[in-house]
Amino acid sequence: MTKTERLQQKKKRLQTELKTLNEKITDKKQALEQVDQELLAVTMKDNGMNLSDLVALVQKESDRD
């Protein structure tokens, strides 16, 4: 096997690894987004808030900035 062939194989292997890692990153981002949504829902429930309360709070915070 020539050096060119070895390097081509290495490149292909690295591209495959990168694709796999990118897919894992995407999966982790989706899982994190889901947990964020669940956390928000639970926090709101624990504090007796509904969606309009949350919107008012966000608007209040943005007005302060």
CSV table of C-alpha atoms in Angstrom, one decimal:
chain,number,residue,atom,x,y,z
A,1,MET,CA,0.0,0.0,0.0
A,2,THR,CA,1.4,3.4,-1.0
A,3,LYS,CA,1.6,6.4,1.3
A,4,THR,CA,-1.1,8.0,-0.8
A,5,GLU,CA,-3.5,5.1,-0.3
A,6,ARG,CA,-2.8,5.0,3.5
A,7,LEU,CA,-3.5,8.7,3.7
A,8,GLN,CA,-6.7,8.4,1.7
A,9,GLN,CA,-7.8,5.6,4.1
A,10,LYS,CA,-7.0,7.7,7.1
A,11,LYS,CA,-8.9,10.6,5.6
A,12,LYS,CA,-11.9,8.4,5.0
A,13,ARG,CA,-11.8,7.0,8.5
A,14,LEU,CA,-11.5,10.5,10.0
A,15,GLN,CA,-14.4,11.8,7.9
A,16,THR,CA,-16.5,8.9,9.2
A,17,GLU,CA,-15.5,9.6,12.8
A,18,LEU,CA,-16.4,13.3,12.3
A,19,LYS,CA,-19.8,12.4,10.9
A,20,THR,CA,-20.5,10.1,13.9
A,21,LEU,CA,-19.4,12.8,16.3
A,22,ASN,CA,-21.6,15.4,14.6
A,23,GLU,CA,-24.6,13.1,14.9
A,24,LYS,CA,-23.9,12.6,18.6
A,25,ILE,CA,-23.6,16.3,19.1
A,26,THR,CA,-27.0,16.8,17.4
A,27,ASP,CA,-28.5,14.1,19.5
A,28,LYS,CA,-27.1,15.7,22.7
A,29,LYS,CA,-28.4,19.1,21.7
A,30,GLN,CA,-31.9,17.7,21.1
A,31,ALA,CA,-31.8,15.9,24.5
A,32,LEU,CA,-30.7,19.1,26.2
A,33,GLU,CA,-33.5,21.1,24.6
A,34,GLN,CA,-36.0,18.5,25.8
A,35,VAL,CA,-34.6,18.7,29.3
A,36,ASP,CA,-34.7,22.5,29.2
A,37,GLN,CA,-38.4,22.4,28.2
A,38,GLU,CA,-39.2,19.9,31.0
A,39,LEU,CA,-37.3,21.9,33.5
A,40,LEU,CA,-39.2,25.1,32.5
A,41,ALA,CA,-42.5,23.3,32.8
A,42,VAL,CA,-41.7,21.8,36.2
A,43,THR,CA,-40.3,25.1,37.5
A,44,MET,CA,-43.4,26.9,36.3
A,45,LYS,CA,-45.7,24.3,38.0
A,46,ASP,CA,-43.7,24.4,41.2
A,47,ASN,CA,-44.1,28.2,41.3
A,48,GLY,CA,-47.7,28.2,40.3
A,49,MET,CA,-47.1,30.0,37.1
A,50,ASN,CA,-48.9,29.7,33.8
A,51,LEU,CA,-47.7,30.7,30.4
A,52,SER,CA,-49.0,34.3,30.6
A,53,ASP,CA,-47.1,34.7,33.9
A,54,LEU,CA,-43.9,33.6,32.1
A,55,VAL,CA,-44.5,36.0,29.2
A,56,ALA,CA,-45.0,38.9,31.6
A,57,LEU,CA,-41.8,38.0,33.5
A,58,VAL,CA,-39.8,37.8,30.3
A,59,GLN,CA,-41.2,41.1,29.1
A,60,LYS,CA,-40.4,42.7,32.5
A,61,GLU,CA,-36.8,41.4,32.3
A,62,SER,CA,-36.3,42.6,28.7
A,63,ASP,CA,-37.7,46.1,29.7
A,64,ARG,CA,-35.1,46.3,32.4
A,65,ASP,CA,-32.2,45.7,29.9
